[in-house]
Amino acid sequence: MSQKVVLAFSGGLDTSFCVKYLSEDRGMDVYSVLVDTGGFSDAELKAIEERAYSLGVKSHVTISKTDDYYQQCLKFLVFGNVLKNNTYPLSVSAERIFQAIAAAEYAREIGASAIAHGSTGAGNDQVRFDMAFRIIAPDAEVITPIRDLRLSREAEIEYLKAKGVDQEWHKAAYSINKGLWGTSVGGKETLTSDQFLPESAWPTQVTKTEPETITLVFQHGEIKEVAGEKFANSVDAIRKITELAGPFGIGRDIHVGDTIIGIKGRVGFEAPAPLILIKAHHTLEKHVLGKWQLYWKEQLANWYGTMLHEGQFMDPVMRNIETFLADTQAHVSGNVHVLLAPYRFQVLGIESDHDLMSSKFGSYGEMNNAWTGDDVRGFSKVASNQVMIYGKINNQ
C-alpha cells in the first residue's frame, strides 16, 4: 500500500514539481490541499483543482479558512494596531500560519503519514510550515523536495517536461501573493536596498483621482460599517475598504525586516484595508483608552506580531495576549472619518460616546474645570520630590 502524503498545494511551479516527485519518484499517494484565506477567486480555485488532478494527485480539497483567519488572528492584529517595524501589517506572515495549520489538521484527519510543502530553503515560509506540521502532526514525516534537493527553477521545469508536463512556466517580472490582509510584491528592486518598485509593478493601478471621505464605524474594536454600508461579517467590511481605497494607490510600501533565519529581507506590499483600519482604530483608541492601557497594548501587541511573524502562533502565551487585547476593546466604539486621495489617506477625526477628550473637564492648554491651580501646584510639588532630593544630595 502506497504511503499517504498531504501536500500544501498552490498550483505553481514548486508545488507542481512536488506532485510529480512525490507520486512518481517516491511512489506516494498525494492528497493535495489548498487553504483559502481570502486570496482566491472561485475561478482560480477551480483552475488550481483541475491542475492538481492533471498532475496526478489522488485527491484534492480546498479548505476555506477566511472567517477563522479573521476571528482567530486578524481582529487581534487590529486590536493591537500591529505593524511590523511600524510598516508591515503581516500580510503573508499571518496567512501562511493559517494555511500551514489547516494543512496539518487535514493530514491528521485523513491519517496521512507524511506532509509536504514546496518552500525553498531561503525564506520564512519553510519555518512556518515546518513548525505547524511538527506541532499538530508530530509523528508525520515532513518532506520538502525543493529545499532538500536545492533545485533551481530551470531544473524544476526540465524535470516536469521530462514527465510530460510541458506548459509555459512563465517567470513573471514580479512575484505576487494576494490575500485578504494585503498583497505582497517581490521583484528585482526589492533585492536591492536603494530602489522602489515602479508604478507598473503594483497589482492595483491608480484609477481614482478625486479625493473622497468615508466613515468607518467600529464596535468594540471591530469594523462593522464602511461608507454607510453595514456588515454582519467584518471580512466583507475589509474587502469593501480594499475596493474603495485600492484604486487610489493607497497602502503601498516596502517592508525591510529580519527574517526568521537571520538575514535581512525586503518586500513590497499593497495593503489599503489593513493600513487604513489600523490607523483609524488606533486614532479611536487614543481618544477612548487611558494612557496605561495604550502603553501596555503597544508592548504586548508588538510582541504578539513578532511571535506571529516567526511562526509561534500556537504558543499558549498568544492566547493570553489575545485575551488582554480583546478586554481592552470594551469601549473602542465610534465613527472614524477618513480622507482617501491618490497615494495617501488621512484620518480626519472621530466621534464616540466614550471620547475622553471631554470639555466637561477642561480644554487642553486653555481652561481647567475640574481642578484648581492650587491642586496642580501641590501635585507638582509631590511628584517632583524624589528627583529634587536626589539632585540636592548628589550635587553637594
Coordinates of C-alpha atoms in Angstrom, one line a residue:
M1 CA 0.0 0.0 0.0
S2 CA 1.4 3.4 -1.0
Q3 CA 2.3 5.9 1.7
K4 CA -0.2 8.8 2.0
V5 CA 1.2 12.3 1.9
V6 CA -0.6 15.6 2.2
L7 CA 0.8 18.4 0.0
A8 CA 0.1 22.0 0.7
F9 CA -0.6 23.0 -2.9
S10 CA -0.8 26.3 -4.6
G11 CA -0.7 25.2 -8.3
G12 CA 2.6 27.0 -9.0
L13 CA 5.9 25.6 -10.3
D14 CA 7.2 24.4 -7.0
T15 CA 4.2 22.5 -5.8
S16 CA 3.6 21.1 -9.3
F17 CA 7.1 19.7 -9.1
C18 CA 6.3 18.2 -5.7
V19 CA 3.2 16.3 -7.0
K20 CA 5.3 14.6 -9.7
Y21 CA 8.3 13.9 -7.5
L22 CA 6.2 12.5 -4.6
S23 CA 3.9 10.4 -6.7
E24 CA 6.2 9.1 -9.4
D25 CA 9.7 9.2 -7.9
R26 CA 8.7 8.2 -4.4
G27 CA 5.6 6.2 -5.2
M28 CA 3.4 8.1 -2.7
D29 CA -0.4 8.8 -2.9
V30 CA -0.6 12.6 -3.0
Y31 CA -3.5 14.3 -1.3
S32 CA -3.2 18.0 -2.3
V33 CA -4.9 20.7 -0.2
L34 CA -5.3 24.4 -1.0
V35 CA -6.2 26.5 2.0
D36 CA -8.1 29.6 1.0
T37 CA -7.6 32.6 3.5
G38 CA -9.4 35.1 1.2
G39 CA -6.9 35.4 -1.6
F40 CA -8.5 33.4 -4.4
S41 CA -11.5 33.8 -6.7
D42 CA -13.8 30.9 -7.5
A43 CA -12.4 30.7 -11.0
E44 CA -8.8 30.5 -9.6
L45 CA -9.8 27.8 -7.1
K46 CA -11.4 25.7 -9.9
A47 CA -8.3 26.1 -12.1
I48 CA -6.0 25.0 -9.4
E49 CA -8.1 21.9 -8.6
E50 CA -8.0 20.9 -12.3
R51 CA -4.3 21.4 -12.4
A52 CA -3.8 19.2 -9.3
Y53 CA -5.7 16.3 -10.9
S54 CA -4.0 16.7 -14.2
L55 CA -0.6 16.3 -12.4
G56 CA -1.8 13.0 -10.9
V57 CA -2.9 13.7 -7.3
K58 CA -5.1 11.0 -5.6
S59 CA -7.4 13.7 -4.2
H60 CA -7.6 17.5 -4.0
V61 CA -9.5 19.6 -1.5
T62 CA -10.0 23.3 -0.9
I63 CA -10.4 24.3 2.7
S64 CA -11.9 27.7 3.3
K65 CA -10.4 29.4 6.4
T66 CA -11.2 33.0 5.7
D67 CA -13.6 33.5 8.6
D68 CA -11.4 31.6 11.0
Y69 CA -8.4 33.6 9.8
Y70 CA -10.2 36.8 10.8
Q71 CA -11.7 35.6 14.0
Q72 CA -8.6 33.9 15.3
C73 CA -5.9 36.3 14.1
L74 CA -6.7 39.4 12.0
K75 CA -9.0 41.0 14.5
F76 CA -6.3 40.8 17.1
L77 CA -3.9 42.5 14.7
V78 CA -6.4 45.4 14.5
F79 CA -6.9 45.3 18.3
G80 CA -3.2 45.6 18.7
N81 CA -2.6 48.0 15.8
V82 CA 0.2 45.6 14.7
L83 CA 2.6 46.8 12.1
K84 CA 5.9 45.0 11.9
N85 CA 8.7 47.6 12.2
N86 CA 6.0 50.2 12.2
T87 CA 5.3 49.5 8.5
Y88 CA 4.1 46.0 7.5
P89 CA 0.7 44.6 8.5
L90 CA 2.0 41.0 8.5
S91 CA 0.0 40.2 5.3
V92 CA 1.9 37.0 4.3
S93 CA 3.2 36.1 7.8
A94 CA -0.3 35.6 9.2
E95 CA -1.7 34.0 6.1
R96 CA 1.0 31.3 5.9
I97 CA 0.5 30.2 9.5
F98 CA -3.2 29.5 8.9
Q99 CA -2.5 27.7 5.7
A100 CA 0.1 25.5 7.4
I101 CA -2.2 24.8 10.4
A102 CA -5.1 23.8 8.1
A103 CA -2.9 21.5 6.0
A104 CA -1.5 19.8 9.1
E105 CA -5.0 19.3 10.6
Y106 CA -6.2 17.8 7.3
A107 CA -3.2 15.4 7.3
R108 CA -4.1 14.3 10.8
E109 CA -7.8 13.9 9.8
I110 CA -7.2 11.6 6.9
G111 CA -4.4 9.7 8.6
A112 CA -1.5 10.7 6.4
S113 CA 1.9 9.5 7.5
A114 CA 3.7 12.4 5.7
I115 CA 3.1 16.1 5.0
A116 CA 4.9 18.1 2.3
H117 CA 5.4 21.7 1.3
G118 CA 7.1 23.4 -1.6
S119 CA 9.1 26.1 0.3
T120 CA 12.7 26.8 -0.6
G121 CA 15.5 27.0 2.0
A122 CA 15.8 30.8 1.7
G123 CA 12.7 32.3 3.3
N124 CA 10.4 32.4 6.3
D125 CA 7.7 30.1 5.0
Q126 CA 9.7 27.0 5.4
V127 CA 9.9 27.6 9.2
R128 CA 6.2 28.4 9.5
F129 CA 5.2 25.2 7.7
D130 CA 7.7 23.0 9.5
M131 CA 6.7 24.3 12.9
A132 CA 3.0 23.9 12.3
F133 CA 3.4 20.4 10.9
R134 CA 5.6 19.3 13.8
I135 CA 3.2 20.8 16.5
I136 CA -0.1 19.5 15.0
A137 CA 1.1 16.2 13.5
P138 CA 4.4 15.4 15.3
D139 CA 4.5 11.8 14.1
A140 CA 4.2 12.6 10.4
E141 CA 7.3 12.8 8.2
V142 CA 7.9 16.3 6.8
I143 CA 9.0 16.2 3.2
T144 CA 10.4 19.4 1.5
P145 CA 11.6 18.4 -2.0
I146 CA 12.6 21.9 -3.3
R147 CA 14.6 22.7 -0.2
D148 CA 16.2 19.3 0.2
L149 CA 17.1 18.9 -3.5
R150 CA 18.3 22.5 -3.8
L151 CA 16.6 22.8 -7.1
S152 CA 16.8 25.8 -9.5
R153 CA 13.7 27.0 -11.3
E154 CA 15.2 25.8 -14.6
A155 CA 15.9 22.3 -13.1
E156 CA 12.3 22.0 -12.0
I157 CA 11.0 23.0 -15.4
E158 CA 13.2 20.4 -17.2
Y159 CA 12.1 17.7 -14.7
L160 CA 8.4 18.5 -15.4
K161 CA 9.0 18.5 -19.2
A162 CA 10.6 15.1 -18.9
K163 CA 7.5 13.9 -17.0
G164 CA 5.2 15.2 -19.8
V165 CA 4.2 18.4 -18.1
D166 CA 5.1 20.8 -20.9
Q167 CA 3.4 24.0 -20.1
E168 CA 4.7 27.6 -20.3
W169 CA 6.1 28.3 -16.8
H170 CA 6.3 32.0 -17.3
K171 CA 8.6 33.7 -14.8
A172 CA 6.8 37.0 -14.1
A173 CA 8.9 40.0 -13.5
Y174 CA 7.2 40.4 -10.1
S175 CA 6.0 37.7 -7.7
I176 CA 2.5 38.5 -6.4
N177 CA 0.9 36.9 -3.4
K178 CA -2.7 38.2 -3.0
G179 CA -4.5 37.8 0.3
L180 CA -7.4 39.3 2.4
W181 CA -4.9 41.2 4.5
G182 CA -2.8 42.6 1.7
T183 CA -0.8 41.7 -1.4
S184 CA 3.0 41.2 -1.4
V185 CA 5.1 42.2 -4.4
G186 CA 8.6 41.0 -5.0
G187 CA 10.9 41.9 -7.8
K188 CA 14.4 43.0 -8.8
E189 CA 14.0 46.3 -6.9
T190 CA 13.3 44.5 -3.6
L191 CA 16.6 42.6 -3.9
T192 CA 18.4 45.9 -3.5
S193 CA 18.5 48.4 -0.7
D194 CA 18.1 51.6 -2.7
Q195 CA 15.3 51.1 -5.2
F196 CA 11.5 51.4 -5.0
L197 CA 9.0 49.4 -7.1
P198 CA 7.9 51.1 -10.3
E199 CA 4.2 52.0 -10.9
S200 CA 3.7 49.1 -13.3
A201 CA 4.7 46.5 -10.6
W202 CA 1.7 47.2 -8.4
P203 CA -1.2 44.8 -8.9
T204 CA -3.8 47.6 -8.4
Q205 CA -3.3 50.5 -10.7
V206 CA -4.4 54.0 -9.9
T207 CA -7.8 54.8 -11.4
K208 CA -9.3 57.2 -8.9
T209 CA -8.1 60.8 -8.7
E210 CA -10.9 62.7 -7.0
P211 CA -10.5 62.6 -3.2
E212 CA -13.4 61.3 -1.1
T213 CA -14.2 61.0 2.6
I214 CA -15.6 57.8 4.1
T215 CA -16.7 57.0 7.6
L216 CA -15.7 53.7 9.4
V217 CA -17.8 52.5 12.3
F218 CA -16.2 50.4 14.9
Q219 CA -18.0 48.3 17.6
H220 CA -15.8 47.0 20.4
G221 CA -12.7 47.4 18.1
E222 CA -14.2 45.6 15.1
I223 CA -15.1 47.2 11.8
K224 CA -18.9 47.0 11.2
E225 CA -19.8 49.8 8.7
V226 CA -17.9 51.3 5.8
A227 CA -19.2 54.4 3.9
G228 CA -22.7 53.9 5.1
E229 CA -22.8 50.2 4.3
K230 CA -23.3 47.9 7.3
F231 CA -21.6 44.4 7.5
A232 CA -22.5 41.5 9.7
N233 CA -19.1 39.9 8.8
S234 CA -16.0 42.1 9.2
V235 CA -14.3 40.1 6.5
D236 CA -16.7 41.8 4.0
A237 CA -16.0 45.2 5.5
I238 CA -12.3 44.6 4.9
R239 CA -13.0 43.8 1.3
K240 CA -15.1 46.9 1.0
I241 CA -12.3 49.2 2.2
T242 CA -9.9 47.5 -0.3
E243 CA -12.4 48.1 -3.0
L244 CA -12.8 51.8 -2.2
A245 CA -9.1 52.6 -1.3
G246 CA -7.1 50.3 -3.6
P247 CA -7.8 52.3 -6.8
F248 CA -6.3 55.4 -5.2
G249 CA -2.9 53.5 -4.9
I250 CA -3.3 53.7 -1.1
G251 CA -1.4 51.3 1.1
R252 CA 1.8 50.8 -1.0
D253 CA 5.1 50.5 0.8
I254 CA 8.2 48.4 1.1
H255 CA 8.9 46.4 4.3
V256 CA 12.5 45.9 5.5
G257 CA 12.7 43.3 8.2
D258 CA 14.6 40.5 9.9
T259 CA 13.8 37.0 8.6
I260 CA 13.4 34.1 10.9
I261 CA 16.6 32.6 9.5
G262 CA 18.6 35.7 10.5
I263 CA 19.0 37.7 7.3
K264 CA 17.5 41.0 6.2
G265 CA 14.7 40.9 3.7
R266 CA 12.8 43.4 1.6
V267 CA 9.4 43.0 0.2
G268 CA 6.8 45.4 -1.4
F269 CA 3.2 45.3 -0.5
E270 CA -0.1 47.0 -1.1
A271 CA -2.5 46.8 1.9
P272 CA -5.0 49.6 1.8
A273 CA -7.6 48.0 4.1
P274 CA -5.1 46.9 6.9
L275 CA -3.3 50.2 6.9
I276 CA -6.5 52.3 7.0
L277 CA -8.1 50.1 9.6
I278 CA -5.1 50.1 11.9
K279 CA -4.6 53.8 11.7
A280 CA -8.3 54.6 12.1
H281 CA -8.6 52.1 15.0
H282 CA -5.5 53.5 16.7
T283 CA -6.8 57.0 16.5
L284 CA -10.1 56.0 18.0
E285 CA -8.2 54.2 20.8
K286 CA -6.2 57.3 21.6
H287 CA -9.5 59.1 22.4
V288 CA -11.2 56.3 24.4
L289 CA -8.4 54.5 26.3
G290 CA -6.2 55.6 29.2
K291 CA -2.5 56.1 28.8
W292 CA -1.5 52.9 30.6
Q293 CA -3.9 50.9 28.5
L294 CA -2.3 52.3 25.4
Y295 CA 1.2 51.7 26.8
W296 CA 0.7 48.1 27.6
K297 CA -1.2 47.4 24.5
E298 CA 1.7 48.7 22.5
Q299 CA 4.2 46.5 24.3
L300 CA 2.2 43.3 24.1
A301 CA 1.0 43.8 20.6
N302 CA 4.5 44.4 19.3
W303 CA 5.5 41.1 20.9
Y304 CA 2.4 39.4 19.5
G305 CA 3.2 40.5 16.0
T306 CA 6.8 39.3 16.3
M307 CA 5.7 35.9 17.6
L308 CA 3.2 35.5 14.8
H309 CA 5.7 36.6 12.1
E310 CA 8.2 33.9 13.4
G311 CA 5.7 31.0 13.3
Q312 CA 4.9 30.9 17.1
F313 CA 1.2 31.5 16.7
M314 CA 0.3 28.3 18.6
D315 CA 2.3 29.1 21.7
P316 CA -0.2 29.4 24.6
V317 CA 1.1 32.8 25.5
M318 CA -0.5 34.1 22.3
R319 CA -4.0 33.2 23.7
N320 CA -3.1 35.1 26.9
I321 CA -2.2 38.2 24.9
E322 CA -5.4 37.9 22.8
T323 CA -7.4 37.8 26.0
F324 CA -5.8 41.1 27.1
L325 CA -6.2 42.7 23.7
A326 CA -9.9 41.8 23.5
D327 CA -10.5 43.0 27.0
T328 CA -9.2 46.5 26.1
Q329 CA -11.8 46.9 23.3
A330 CA -14.9 47.2 25.6
H331 CA -15.1 51.0 24.9
V332 CA -13.5 51.1 21.4
S333 CA -16.7 52.0 19.6
G334 CA -17.4 55.0 17.4
N335 CA -17.1 56.6 14.0
V336 CA -13.8 57.5 12.3
H337 CA -13.7 59.9 9.3
V338 CA -11.0 59.1 6.7
L339 CA -10.0 61.1 3.6
L340 CA -9.0 59.0 0.6
A341 CA -6.8 60.6 -2.0
P342 CA -4.3 59.4 -4.7
Y343 CA -1.4 57.6 -2.9
R344 CA -2.4 58.7 0.6
F345 CA -5.1 58.7 3.3
Q346 CA -5.7 60.9 6.3
V347 CA -7.7 60.3 9.5
L348 CA -9.7 63.4 10.0
G349 CA -11.3 62.8 13.3
I350 CA -13.6 60.6 15.5
E351 CA -16.9 60.6 17.2
S352 CA -17.5 58.4 20.2
D353 CA -19.7 58.2 23.3
H354 CA -16.6 57.1 25.1
D355 CA -14.4 60.0 24.0
L356 CA -12.2 61.0 27.0
M357 CA -11.5 64.4 25.3
S358 CA -14.5 65.9 27.1
S359 CA -14.8 69.7 27.5
K360 CA -16.6 69.0 30.8
F361 CA -13.2 68.5 32.5
G362 CA -11.2 71.1 30.6
S363 CA -9.7 72.1 27.3
Y364 CA -6.1 71.3 26.8
G365 CA -3.9 74.4 27.1
E366 CA -6.9 76.7 27.6
M367 CA -9.3 76.1 30.6
N368 CA -9.4 73.8 33.6
N369 CA -12.9 72.9 35.0
A370 CA -12.3 70.0 37.4
W371 CA -9.3 71.2 39.4
T372 CA -7.7 74.4 40.7
G373 CA -4.3 76.0 40.3
D374 CA -3.5 75.1 43.9
D375 CA -4.3 71.4 43.1
V376 CA -1.8 71.4 40.4
R377 CA 0.8 73.3 42.5
G378 CA 0.6 70.7 45.2
F379 CA 0.6 67.7 42.8
S380 CA 3.7 69.1 41.0
K381 CA 5.5 69.5 44.4
V382 CA 4.9 65.9 45.5
A383 CA 5.6 64.5 42.0
S384 CA 9.0 66.2 41.9
N385 CA 10.1 65.4 45.4
Q386 CA 12.1 62.3 44.7
V387 CA 14.2 63.8 41.9
M388 CA 14.6 67.1 43.8
I389 CA 16.0 65.2 46.8
Y390 CA 18.3 63.1 44.5
G391 CA 19.6 66.3 42.9
K392 CA 20.3 68.0 46.3
I393 CA 22.1 65.1 47.8
N394 CA 24.2 64.2 44.7
N395 CA 25.1 67.8 43.8
Q396 CA 26.7 68.6 47.2

